[in-house]
PDB file of N, CA and C in Angstrom:
ATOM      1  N   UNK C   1      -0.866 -21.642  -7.498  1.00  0.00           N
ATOM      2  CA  UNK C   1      -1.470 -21.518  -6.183  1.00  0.00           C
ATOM      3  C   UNK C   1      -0.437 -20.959  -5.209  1.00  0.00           C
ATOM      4  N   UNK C   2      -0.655 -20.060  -4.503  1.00  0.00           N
ATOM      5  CA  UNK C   2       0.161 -19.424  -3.426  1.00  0.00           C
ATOM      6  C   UNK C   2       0.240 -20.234  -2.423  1.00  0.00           C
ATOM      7  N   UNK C   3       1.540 -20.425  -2.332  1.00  0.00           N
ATOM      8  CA  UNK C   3       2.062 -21.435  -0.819  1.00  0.00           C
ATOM      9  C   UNK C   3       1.809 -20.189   0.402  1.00  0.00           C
ATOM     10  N   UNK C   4       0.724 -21.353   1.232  1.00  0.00           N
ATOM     11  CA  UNK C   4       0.372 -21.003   2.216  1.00  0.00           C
ATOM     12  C   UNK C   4       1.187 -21.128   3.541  1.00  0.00           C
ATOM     13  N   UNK C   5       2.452 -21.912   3.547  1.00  0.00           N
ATOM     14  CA  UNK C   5       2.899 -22.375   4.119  1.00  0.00           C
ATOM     15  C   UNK C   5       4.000 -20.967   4.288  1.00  0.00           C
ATOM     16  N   UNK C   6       4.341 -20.255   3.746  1.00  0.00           N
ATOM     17  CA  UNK C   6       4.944 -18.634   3.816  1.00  0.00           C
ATOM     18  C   UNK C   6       4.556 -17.784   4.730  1.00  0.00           C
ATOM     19  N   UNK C   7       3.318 -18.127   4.385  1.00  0.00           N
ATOM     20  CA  UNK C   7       2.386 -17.413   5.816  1.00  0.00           C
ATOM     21  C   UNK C   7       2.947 -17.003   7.451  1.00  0.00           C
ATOM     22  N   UNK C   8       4.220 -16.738   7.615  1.00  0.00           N
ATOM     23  CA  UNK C   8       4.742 -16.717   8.884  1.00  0.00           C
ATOM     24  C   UNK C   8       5.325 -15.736   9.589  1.00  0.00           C
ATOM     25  N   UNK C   9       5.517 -15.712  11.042  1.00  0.00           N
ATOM     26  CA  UNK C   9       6.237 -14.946  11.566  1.00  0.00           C
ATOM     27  C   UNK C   9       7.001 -13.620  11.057  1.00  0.00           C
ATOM     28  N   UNK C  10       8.385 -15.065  10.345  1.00  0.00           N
ATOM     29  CA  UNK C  10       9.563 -14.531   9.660  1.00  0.00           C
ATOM     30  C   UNK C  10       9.102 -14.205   8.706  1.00  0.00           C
ATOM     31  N   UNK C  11       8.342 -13.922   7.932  1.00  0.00           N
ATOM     32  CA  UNK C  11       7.948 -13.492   6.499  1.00  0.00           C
ATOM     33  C   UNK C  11       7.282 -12.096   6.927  1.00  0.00           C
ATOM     34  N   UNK C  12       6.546 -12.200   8.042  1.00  0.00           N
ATOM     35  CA  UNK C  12       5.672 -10.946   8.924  1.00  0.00           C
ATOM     36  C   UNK C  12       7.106 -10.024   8.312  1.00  0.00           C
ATOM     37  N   UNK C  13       7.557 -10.153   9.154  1.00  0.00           N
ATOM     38  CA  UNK C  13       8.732  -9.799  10.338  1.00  0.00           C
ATOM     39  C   UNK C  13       9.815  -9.167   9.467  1.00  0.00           C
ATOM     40  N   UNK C  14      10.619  -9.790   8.536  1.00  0.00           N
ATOM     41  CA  UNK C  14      11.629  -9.891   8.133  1.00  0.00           C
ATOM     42  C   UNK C  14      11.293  -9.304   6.457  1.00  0.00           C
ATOM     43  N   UNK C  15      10.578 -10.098   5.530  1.00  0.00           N
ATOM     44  CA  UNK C  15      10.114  -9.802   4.336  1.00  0.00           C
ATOM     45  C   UNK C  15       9.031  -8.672   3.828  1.00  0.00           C
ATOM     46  N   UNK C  16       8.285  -8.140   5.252  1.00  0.00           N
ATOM     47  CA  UNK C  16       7.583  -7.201   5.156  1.00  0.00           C
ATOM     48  C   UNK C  16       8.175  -5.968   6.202  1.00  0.00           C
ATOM     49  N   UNK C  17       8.492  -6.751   7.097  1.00  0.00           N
ATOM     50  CA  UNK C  17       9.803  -5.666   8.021  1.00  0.00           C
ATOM     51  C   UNK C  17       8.562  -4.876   9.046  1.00  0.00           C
ATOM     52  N   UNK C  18       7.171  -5.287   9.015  1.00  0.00           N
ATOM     53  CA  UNK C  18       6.121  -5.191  10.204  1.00  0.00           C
ATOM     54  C   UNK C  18       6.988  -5.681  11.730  1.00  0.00           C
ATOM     55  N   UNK C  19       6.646  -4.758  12.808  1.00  0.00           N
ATOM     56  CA  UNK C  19       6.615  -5.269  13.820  1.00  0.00           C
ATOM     57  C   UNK C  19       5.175  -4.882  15.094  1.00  0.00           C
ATOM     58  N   UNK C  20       4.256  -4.986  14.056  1.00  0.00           N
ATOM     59  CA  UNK C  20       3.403  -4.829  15.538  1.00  0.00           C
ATOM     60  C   UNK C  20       2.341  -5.334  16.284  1.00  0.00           C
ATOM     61  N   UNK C  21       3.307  -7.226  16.034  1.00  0.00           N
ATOM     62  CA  UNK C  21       2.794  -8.217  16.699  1.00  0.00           C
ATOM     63  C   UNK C  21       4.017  -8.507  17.401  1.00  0.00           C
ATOM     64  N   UNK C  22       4.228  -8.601  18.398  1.00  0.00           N
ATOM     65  CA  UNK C  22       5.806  -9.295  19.090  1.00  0.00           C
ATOM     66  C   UNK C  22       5.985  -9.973  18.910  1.00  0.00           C
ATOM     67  N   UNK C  23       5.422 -11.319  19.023  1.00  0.00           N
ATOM     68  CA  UNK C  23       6.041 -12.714  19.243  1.00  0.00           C
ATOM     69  C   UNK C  23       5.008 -13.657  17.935  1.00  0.00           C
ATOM     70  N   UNK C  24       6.114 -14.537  17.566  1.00  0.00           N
ATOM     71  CA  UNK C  24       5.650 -15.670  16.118  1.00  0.00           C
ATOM     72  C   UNK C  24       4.399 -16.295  17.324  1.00  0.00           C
ATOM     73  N   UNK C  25       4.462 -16.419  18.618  1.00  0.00           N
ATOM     74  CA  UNK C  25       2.870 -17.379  19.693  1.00  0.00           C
ATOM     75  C   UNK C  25       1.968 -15.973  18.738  1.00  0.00           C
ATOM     76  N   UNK C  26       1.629 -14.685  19.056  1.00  0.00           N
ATOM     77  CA  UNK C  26       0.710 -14.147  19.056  1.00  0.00           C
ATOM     78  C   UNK C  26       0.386 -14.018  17.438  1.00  0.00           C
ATOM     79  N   UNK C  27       0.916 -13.874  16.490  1.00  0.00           N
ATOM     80  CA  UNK C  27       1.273 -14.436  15.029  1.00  0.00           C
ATOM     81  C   UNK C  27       0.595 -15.349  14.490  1.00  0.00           C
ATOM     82  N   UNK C  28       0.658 -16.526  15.650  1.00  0.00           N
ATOM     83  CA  UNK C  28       0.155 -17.911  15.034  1.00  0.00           C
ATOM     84  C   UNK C  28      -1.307 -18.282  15.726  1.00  0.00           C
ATOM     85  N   UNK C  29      -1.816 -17.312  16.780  1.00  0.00           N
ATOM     86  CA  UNK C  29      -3.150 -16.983  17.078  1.00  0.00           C
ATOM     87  C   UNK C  29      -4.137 -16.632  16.010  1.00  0.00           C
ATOM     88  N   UNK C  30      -3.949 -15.787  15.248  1.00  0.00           N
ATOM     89  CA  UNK C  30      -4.839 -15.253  14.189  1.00  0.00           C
ATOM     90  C   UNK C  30      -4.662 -15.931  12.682  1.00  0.00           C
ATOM     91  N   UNK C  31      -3.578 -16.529  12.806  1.00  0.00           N
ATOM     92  CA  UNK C  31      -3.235 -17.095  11.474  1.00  0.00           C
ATOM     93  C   UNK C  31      -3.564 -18.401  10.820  1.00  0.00           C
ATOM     94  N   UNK C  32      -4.361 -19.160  11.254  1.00  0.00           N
ATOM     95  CA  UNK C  32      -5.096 -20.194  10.626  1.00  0.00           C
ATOM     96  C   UNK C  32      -6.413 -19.675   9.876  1.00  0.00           C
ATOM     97  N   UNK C  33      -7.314 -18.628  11.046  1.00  0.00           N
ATOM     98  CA  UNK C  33      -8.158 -18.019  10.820  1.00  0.00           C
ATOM     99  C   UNK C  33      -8.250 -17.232   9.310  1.00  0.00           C
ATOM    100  N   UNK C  34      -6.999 -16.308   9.084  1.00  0.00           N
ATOM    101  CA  UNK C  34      -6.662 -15.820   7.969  1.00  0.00           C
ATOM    102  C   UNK C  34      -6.265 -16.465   6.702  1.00  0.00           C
ATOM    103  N   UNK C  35      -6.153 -17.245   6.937  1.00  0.00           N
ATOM    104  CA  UNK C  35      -5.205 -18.414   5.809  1.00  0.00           C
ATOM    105  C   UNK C  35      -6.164 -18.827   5.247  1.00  0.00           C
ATOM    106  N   UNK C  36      -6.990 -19.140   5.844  1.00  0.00           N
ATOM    107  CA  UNK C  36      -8.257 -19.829   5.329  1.00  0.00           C
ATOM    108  C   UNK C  36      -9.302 -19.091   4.351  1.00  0.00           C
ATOM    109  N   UNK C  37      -9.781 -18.264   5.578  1.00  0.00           N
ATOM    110  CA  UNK C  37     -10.394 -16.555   4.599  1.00  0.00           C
ATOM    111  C   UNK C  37      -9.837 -16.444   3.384  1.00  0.00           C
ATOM    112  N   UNK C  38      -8.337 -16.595   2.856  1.00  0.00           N
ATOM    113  CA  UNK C  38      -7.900 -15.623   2.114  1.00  0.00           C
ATOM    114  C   UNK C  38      -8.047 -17.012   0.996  1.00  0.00           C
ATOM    115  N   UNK C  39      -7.374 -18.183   1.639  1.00  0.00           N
ATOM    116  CA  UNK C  39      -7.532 -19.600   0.798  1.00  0.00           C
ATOM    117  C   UNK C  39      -9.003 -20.090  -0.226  1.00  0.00           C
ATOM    118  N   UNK C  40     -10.001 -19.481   0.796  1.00  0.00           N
ATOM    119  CA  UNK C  40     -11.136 -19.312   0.423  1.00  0.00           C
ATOM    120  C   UNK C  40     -11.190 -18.583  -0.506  1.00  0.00           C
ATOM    121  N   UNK C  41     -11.281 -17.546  -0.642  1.00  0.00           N
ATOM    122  CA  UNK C  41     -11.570 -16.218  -2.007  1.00  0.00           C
ATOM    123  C   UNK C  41     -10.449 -16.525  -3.235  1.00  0.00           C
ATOM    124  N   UNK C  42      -9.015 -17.685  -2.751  1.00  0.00           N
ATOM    125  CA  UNK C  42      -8.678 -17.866  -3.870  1.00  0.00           C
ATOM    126  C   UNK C  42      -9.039 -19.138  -5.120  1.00  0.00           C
ATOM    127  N   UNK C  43      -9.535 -19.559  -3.812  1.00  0.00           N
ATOM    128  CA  UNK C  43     -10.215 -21.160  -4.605  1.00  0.00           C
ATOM    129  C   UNK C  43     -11.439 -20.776  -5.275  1.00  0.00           C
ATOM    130  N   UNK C  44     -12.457 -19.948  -5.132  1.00  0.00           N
ATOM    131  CA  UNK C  44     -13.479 -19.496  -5.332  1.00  0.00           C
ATOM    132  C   UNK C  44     -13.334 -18.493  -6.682  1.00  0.00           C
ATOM    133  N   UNK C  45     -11.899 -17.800  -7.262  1.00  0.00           N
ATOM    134  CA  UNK C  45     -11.575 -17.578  -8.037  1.00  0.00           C
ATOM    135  C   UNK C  45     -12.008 -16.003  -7.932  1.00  0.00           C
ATOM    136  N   UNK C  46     -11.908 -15.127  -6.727  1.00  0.00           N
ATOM    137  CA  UNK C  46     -12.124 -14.050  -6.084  1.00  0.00           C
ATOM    138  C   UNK C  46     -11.018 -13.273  -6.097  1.00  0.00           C
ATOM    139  N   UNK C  47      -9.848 -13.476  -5.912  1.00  0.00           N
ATOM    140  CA  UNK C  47      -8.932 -12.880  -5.597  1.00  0.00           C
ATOM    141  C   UNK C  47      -7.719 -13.743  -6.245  1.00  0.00           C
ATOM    142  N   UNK C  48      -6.635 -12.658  -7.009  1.00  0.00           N
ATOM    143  CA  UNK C  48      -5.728 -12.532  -8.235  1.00  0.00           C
ATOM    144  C   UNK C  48      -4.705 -11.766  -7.467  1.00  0.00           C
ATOM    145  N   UNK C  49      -3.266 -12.556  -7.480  1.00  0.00           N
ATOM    146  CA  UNK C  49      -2.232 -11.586  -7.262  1.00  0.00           C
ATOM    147  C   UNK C  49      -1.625 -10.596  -8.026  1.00  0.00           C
ATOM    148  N   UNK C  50      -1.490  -9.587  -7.927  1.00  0.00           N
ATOM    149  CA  UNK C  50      -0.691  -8.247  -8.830  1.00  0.00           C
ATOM    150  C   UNK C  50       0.591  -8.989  -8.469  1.00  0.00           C
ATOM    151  N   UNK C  51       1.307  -8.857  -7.699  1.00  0.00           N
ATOM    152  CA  UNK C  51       2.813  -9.248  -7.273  1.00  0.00           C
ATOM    153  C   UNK C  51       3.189 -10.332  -6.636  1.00  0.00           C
ATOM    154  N   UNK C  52       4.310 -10.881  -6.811  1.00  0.00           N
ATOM    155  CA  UNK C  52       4.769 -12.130  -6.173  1.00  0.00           C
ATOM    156  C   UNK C  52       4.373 -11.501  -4.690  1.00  0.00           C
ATOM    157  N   UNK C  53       4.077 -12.814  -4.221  1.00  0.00           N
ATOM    158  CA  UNK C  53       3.505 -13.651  -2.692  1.00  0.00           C
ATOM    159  C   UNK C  53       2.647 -12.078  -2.698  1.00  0.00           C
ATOM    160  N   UNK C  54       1.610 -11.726  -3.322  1.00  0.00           N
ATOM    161  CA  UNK C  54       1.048 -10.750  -2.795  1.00  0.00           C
ATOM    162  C   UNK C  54      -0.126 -11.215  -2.121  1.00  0.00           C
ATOM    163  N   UNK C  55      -0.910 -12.483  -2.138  1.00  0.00           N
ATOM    164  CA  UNK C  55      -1.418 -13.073  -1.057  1.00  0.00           C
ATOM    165  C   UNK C  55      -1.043 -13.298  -0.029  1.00  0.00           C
ATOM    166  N   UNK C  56       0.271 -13.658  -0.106  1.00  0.00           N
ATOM    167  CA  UNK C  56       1.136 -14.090   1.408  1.00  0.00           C
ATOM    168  C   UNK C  56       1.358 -13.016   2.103  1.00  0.00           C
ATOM    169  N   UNK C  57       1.462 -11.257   1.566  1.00  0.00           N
ATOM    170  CA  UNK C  57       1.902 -10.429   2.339  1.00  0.00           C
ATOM    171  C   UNK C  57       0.302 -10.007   2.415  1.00  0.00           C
ATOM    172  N   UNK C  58      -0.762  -9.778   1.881  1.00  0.00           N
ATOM    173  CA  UNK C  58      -2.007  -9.451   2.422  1.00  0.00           C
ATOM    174  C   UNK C  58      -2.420  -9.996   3.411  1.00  0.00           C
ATOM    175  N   UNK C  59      -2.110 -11.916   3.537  1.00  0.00           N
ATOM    176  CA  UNK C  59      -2.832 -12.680   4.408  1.00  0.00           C
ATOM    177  C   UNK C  59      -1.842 -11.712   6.314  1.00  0.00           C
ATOM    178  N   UNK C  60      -0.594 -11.691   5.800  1.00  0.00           N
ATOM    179  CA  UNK C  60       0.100 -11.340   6.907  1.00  0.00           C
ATOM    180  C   UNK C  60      -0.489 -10.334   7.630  1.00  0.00           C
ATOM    181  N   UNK C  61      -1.154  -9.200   6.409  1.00  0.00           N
ATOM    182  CA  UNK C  61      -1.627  -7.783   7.221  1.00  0.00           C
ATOM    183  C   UNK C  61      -2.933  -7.992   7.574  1.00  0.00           C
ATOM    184  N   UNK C  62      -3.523  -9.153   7.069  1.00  0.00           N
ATOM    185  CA  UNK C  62      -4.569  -9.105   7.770  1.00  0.00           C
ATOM    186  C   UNK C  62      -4.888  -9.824   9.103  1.00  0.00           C
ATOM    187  N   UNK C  63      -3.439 -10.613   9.094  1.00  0.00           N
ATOM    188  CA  UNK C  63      -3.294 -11.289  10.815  1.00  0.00           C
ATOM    189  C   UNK C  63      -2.697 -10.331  11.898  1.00  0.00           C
ATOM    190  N   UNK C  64      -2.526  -9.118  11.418  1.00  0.00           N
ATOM    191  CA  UNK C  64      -1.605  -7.927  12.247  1.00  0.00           C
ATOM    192  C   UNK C  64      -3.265  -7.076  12.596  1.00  0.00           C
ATOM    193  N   UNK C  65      -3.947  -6.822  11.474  1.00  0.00           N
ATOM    194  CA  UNK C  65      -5.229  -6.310  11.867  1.00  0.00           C
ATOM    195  C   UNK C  65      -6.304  -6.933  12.929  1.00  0.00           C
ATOM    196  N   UNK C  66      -6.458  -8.341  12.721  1.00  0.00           N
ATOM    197  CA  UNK C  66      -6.725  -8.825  14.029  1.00  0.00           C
ATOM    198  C   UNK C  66      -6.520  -8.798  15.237  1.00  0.00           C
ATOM    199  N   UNK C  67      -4.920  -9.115  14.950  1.00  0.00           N
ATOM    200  CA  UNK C  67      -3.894  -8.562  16.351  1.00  0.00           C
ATOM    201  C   UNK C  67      -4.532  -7.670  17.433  1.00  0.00           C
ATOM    202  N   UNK C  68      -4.425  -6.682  16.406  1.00  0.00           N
ATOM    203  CA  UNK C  68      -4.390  -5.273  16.714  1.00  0.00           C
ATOM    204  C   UNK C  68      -5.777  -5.119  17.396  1.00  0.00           C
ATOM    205  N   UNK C  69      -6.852  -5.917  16.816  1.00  0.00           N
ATOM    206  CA  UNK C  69      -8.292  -5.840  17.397  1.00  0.00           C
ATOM    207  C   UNK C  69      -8.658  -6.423  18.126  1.00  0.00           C
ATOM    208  N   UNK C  70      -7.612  -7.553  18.372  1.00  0.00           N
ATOM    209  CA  UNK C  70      -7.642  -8.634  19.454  1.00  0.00           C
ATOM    210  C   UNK C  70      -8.786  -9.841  19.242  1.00  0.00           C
ATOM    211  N   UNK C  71      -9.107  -9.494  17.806  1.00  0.00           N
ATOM    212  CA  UNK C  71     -10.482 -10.630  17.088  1.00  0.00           C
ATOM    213  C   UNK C  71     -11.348 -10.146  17.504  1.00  0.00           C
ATOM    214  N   UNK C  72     -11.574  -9.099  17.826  1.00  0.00           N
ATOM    215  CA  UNK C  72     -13.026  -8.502  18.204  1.00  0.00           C
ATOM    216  C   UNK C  72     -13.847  -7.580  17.098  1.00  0.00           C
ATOM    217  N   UNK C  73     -14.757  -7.789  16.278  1.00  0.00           N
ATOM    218  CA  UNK C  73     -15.069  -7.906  15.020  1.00  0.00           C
ATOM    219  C   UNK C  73     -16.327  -6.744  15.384  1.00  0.00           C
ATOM    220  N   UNK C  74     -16.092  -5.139  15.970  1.00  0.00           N
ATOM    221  CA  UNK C  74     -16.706  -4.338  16.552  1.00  0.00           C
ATOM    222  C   UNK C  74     -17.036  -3.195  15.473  1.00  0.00           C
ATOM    223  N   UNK C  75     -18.048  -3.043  15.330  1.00  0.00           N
ATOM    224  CA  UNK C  75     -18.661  -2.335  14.550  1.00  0.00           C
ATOM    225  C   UNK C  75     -18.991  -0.807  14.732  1.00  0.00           C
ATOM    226  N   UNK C  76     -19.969  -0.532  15.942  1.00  0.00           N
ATOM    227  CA  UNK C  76     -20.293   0.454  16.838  1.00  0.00           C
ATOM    228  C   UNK C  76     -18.934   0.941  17.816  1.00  0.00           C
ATOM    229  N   UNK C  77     -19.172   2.486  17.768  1.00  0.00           N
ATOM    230  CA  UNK C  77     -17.971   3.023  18.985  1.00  0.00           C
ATOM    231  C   UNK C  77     -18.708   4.298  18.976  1.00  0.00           C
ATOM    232  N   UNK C  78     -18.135   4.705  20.480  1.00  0.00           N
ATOM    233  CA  UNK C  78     -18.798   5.760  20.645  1.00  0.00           C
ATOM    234  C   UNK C  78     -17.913   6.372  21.922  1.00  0.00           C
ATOM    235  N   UNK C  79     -17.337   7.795  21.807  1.00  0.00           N
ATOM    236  CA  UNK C  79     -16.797   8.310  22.963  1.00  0.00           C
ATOM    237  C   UNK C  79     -17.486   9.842  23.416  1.00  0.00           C
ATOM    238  N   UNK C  80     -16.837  10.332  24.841  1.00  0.00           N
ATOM    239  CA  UNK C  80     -17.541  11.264  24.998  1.00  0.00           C
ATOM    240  C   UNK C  80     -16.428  12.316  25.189  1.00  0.00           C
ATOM    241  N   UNK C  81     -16.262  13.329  24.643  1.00  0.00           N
ATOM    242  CA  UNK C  81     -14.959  14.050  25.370  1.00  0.00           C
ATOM    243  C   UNK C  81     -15.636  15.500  25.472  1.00  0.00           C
ATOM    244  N   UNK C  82     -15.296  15.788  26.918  1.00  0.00           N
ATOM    245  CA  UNK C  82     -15.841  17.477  27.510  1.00  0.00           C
ATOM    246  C   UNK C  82     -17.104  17.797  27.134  1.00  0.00           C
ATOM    247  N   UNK C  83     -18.037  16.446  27.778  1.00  0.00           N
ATOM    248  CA  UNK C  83     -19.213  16.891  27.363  1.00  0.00           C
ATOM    249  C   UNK C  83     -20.082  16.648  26.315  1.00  0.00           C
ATOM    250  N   UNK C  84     -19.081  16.307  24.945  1.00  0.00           N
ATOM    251  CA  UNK C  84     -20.147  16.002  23.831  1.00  0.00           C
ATOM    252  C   UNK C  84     -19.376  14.786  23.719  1.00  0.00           C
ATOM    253  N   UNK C  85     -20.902  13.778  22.973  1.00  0.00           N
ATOM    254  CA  UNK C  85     -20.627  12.747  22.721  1.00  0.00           C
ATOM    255  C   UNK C  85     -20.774  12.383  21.369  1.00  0.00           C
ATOM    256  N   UNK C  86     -20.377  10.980  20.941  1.00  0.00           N
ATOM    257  CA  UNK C  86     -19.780  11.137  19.670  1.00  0.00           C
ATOM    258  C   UNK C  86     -20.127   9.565  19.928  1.00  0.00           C
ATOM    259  N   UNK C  87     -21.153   8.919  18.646  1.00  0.00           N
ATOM    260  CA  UNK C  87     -21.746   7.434  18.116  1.00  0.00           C
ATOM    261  C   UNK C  87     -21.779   7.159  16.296  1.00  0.00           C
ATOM    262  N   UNK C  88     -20.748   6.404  16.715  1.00  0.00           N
ATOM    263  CA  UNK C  88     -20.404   5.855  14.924  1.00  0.00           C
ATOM    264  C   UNK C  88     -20.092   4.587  14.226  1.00  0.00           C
ATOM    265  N   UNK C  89     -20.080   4.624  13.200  1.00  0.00           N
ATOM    266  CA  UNK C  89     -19.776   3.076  13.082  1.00  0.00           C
ATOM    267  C   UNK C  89     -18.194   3.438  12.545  1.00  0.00           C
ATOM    268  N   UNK C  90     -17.871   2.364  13.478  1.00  0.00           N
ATOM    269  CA  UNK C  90     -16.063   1.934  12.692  1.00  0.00           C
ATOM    270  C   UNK C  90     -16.522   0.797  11.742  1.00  0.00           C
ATOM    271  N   UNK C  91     -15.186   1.072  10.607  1.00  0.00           N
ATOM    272  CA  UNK C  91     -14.985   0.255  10.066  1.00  0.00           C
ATOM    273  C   UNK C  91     -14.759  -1.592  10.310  1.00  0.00           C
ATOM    274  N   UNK C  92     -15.370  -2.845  10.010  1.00  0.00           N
ATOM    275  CA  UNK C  92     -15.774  -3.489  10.431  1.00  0.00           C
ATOM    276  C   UNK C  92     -14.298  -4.564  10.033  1.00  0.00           C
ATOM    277  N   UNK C  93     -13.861  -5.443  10.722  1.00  0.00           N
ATOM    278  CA  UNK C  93     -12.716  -6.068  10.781  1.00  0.00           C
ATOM    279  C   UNK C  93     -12.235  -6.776   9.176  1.00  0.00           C
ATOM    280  N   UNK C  94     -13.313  -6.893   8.523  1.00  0.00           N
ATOM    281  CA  UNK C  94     -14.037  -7.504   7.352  1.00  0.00           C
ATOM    282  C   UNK C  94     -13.270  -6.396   5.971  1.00  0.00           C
ATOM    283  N   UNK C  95     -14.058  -5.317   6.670  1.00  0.00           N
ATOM    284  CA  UNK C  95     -13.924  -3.857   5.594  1.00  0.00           C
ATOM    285  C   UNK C  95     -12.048  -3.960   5.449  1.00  0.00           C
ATOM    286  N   UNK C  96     -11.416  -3.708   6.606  1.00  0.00           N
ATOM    287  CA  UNK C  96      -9.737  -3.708   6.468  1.00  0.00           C
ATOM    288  C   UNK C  96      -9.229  -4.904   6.173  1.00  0.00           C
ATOM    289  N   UNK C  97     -10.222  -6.229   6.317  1.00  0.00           N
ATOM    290  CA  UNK C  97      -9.219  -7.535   5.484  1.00  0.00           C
ATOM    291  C   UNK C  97      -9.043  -6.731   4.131  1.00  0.00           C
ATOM    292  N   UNK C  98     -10.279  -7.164   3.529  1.00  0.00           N
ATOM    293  CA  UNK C  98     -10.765  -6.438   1.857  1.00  0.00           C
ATOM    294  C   UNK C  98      -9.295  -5.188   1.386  1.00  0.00           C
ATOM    295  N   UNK C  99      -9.139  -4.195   2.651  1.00  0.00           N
ATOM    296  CA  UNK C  99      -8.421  -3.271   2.423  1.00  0.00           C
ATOM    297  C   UNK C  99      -7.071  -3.827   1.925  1.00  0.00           C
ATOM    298  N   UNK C 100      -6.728  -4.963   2.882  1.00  0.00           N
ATOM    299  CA  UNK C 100      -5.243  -5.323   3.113  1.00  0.00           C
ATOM    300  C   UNK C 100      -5.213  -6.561   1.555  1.00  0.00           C
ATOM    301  N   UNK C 101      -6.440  -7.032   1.231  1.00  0.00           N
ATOM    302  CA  UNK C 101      -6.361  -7.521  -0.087  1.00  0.00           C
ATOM    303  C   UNK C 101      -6.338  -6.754  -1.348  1.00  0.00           C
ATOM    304  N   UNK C 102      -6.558  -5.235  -1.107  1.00  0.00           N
ATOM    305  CA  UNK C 102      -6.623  -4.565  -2.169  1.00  0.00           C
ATOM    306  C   UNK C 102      -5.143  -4.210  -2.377  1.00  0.00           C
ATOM    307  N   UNK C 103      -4.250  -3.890  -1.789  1.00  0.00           N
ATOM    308  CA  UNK C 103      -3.668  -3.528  -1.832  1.00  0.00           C
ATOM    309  C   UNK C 103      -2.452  -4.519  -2.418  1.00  0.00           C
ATOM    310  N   UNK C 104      -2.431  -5.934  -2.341  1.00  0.00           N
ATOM    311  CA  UNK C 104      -1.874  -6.533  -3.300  1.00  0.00           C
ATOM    312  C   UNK C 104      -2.562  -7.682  -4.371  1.00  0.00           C
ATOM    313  N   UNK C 105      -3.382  -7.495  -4.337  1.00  0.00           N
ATOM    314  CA  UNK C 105      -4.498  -8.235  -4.985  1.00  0.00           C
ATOM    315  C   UNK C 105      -5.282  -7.620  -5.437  1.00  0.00           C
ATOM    316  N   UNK C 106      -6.043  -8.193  -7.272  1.00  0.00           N
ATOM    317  CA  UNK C 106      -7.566  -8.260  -7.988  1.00  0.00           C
ATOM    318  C   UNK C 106      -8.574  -8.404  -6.639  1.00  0.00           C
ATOM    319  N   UNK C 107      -9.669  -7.970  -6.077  1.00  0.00           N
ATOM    320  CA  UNK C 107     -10.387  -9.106  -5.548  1.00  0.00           C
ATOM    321  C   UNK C 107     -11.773  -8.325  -6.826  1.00  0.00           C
ATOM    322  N   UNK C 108     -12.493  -9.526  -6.703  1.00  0.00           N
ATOM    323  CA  UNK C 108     -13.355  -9.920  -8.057  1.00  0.00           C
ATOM    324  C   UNK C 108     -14.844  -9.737  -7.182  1.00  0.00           C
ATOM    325  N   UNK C 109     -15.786  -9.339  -7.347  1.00  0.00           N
ATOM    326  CA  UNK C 109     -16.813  -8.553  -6.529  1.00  0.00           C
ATOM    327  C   UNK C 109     -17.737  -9.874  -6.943  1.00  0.00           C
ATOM    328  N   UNK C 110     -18.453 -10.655  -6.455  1.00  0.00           N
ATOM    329  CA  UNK C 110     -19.217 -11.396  -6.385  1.00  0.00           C
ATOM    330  C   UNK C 110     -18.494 -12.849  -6.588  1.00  0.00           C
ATOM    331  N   UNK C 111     -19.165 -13.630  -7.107  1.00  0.00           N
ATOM    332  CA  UNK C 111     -18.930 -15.530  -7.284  1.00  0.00           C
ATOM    333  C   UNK C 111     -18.604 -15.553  -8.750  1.00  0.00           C
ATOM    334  N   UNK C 112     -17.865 -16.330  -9.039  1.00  0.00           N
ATOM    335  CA  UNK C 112     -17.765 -16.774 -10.372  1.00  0.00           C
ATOM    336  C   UNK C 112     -18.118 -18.406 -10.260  1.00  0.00           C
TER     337      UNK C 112
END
């Protein structure tokens, strides 16, 4: 079982060498939220590490993706520039966890 307790700042920060959350306060905003998500799909027998702590560095990128979205889980966007306008769907906060689990992790497509 992957120690969840890795899950941090300094592991962000230092072991992945990310900086584009500033501070371990804004870090530890999104990071229960994530821990859990990811705790979830491993108990459920969903998701398999390829590499050491490769849960611990997915769960990290997916607390930087939040960050970054500010937890706003926005689907629809739409801008207008010189006239023409432009309505689409972004990718959904959900779609780039999945991403940030693919990338060091099996994840296993349904329930076992």
């Amino acid at each position: 079982m992957p120690d969840f307790d890795k899950v941090t700042y300094d592991f962000y920060s230092d072991a992945l060498g990310r900086a584009g959350i500033p501070s371990e306060a804004e870090f530890n905003t999104y990071r229960l939220k994530n821990v859990l998500f990811v705790k979830g799909l491993y108990d459920d027998g969903l998701i398999v590490e390829r590499e050491p702590d490769g849960i611990i560095k997915a769960a990290c990128m997916m607390i930087e993706i939040d960050y970054q979205a500010g937890g706003n889980d926005t689907v629809v966007t739409s801008e207008s520039i010189g006239g023409y306008s432009w309505s689409g769907t972004q990718k959904s906060l959900e779609a780039k966890k999945y991403e940030c689990l693919q990338l060091f992790c099996h994840v296993i497509s349904g329930r076992r």
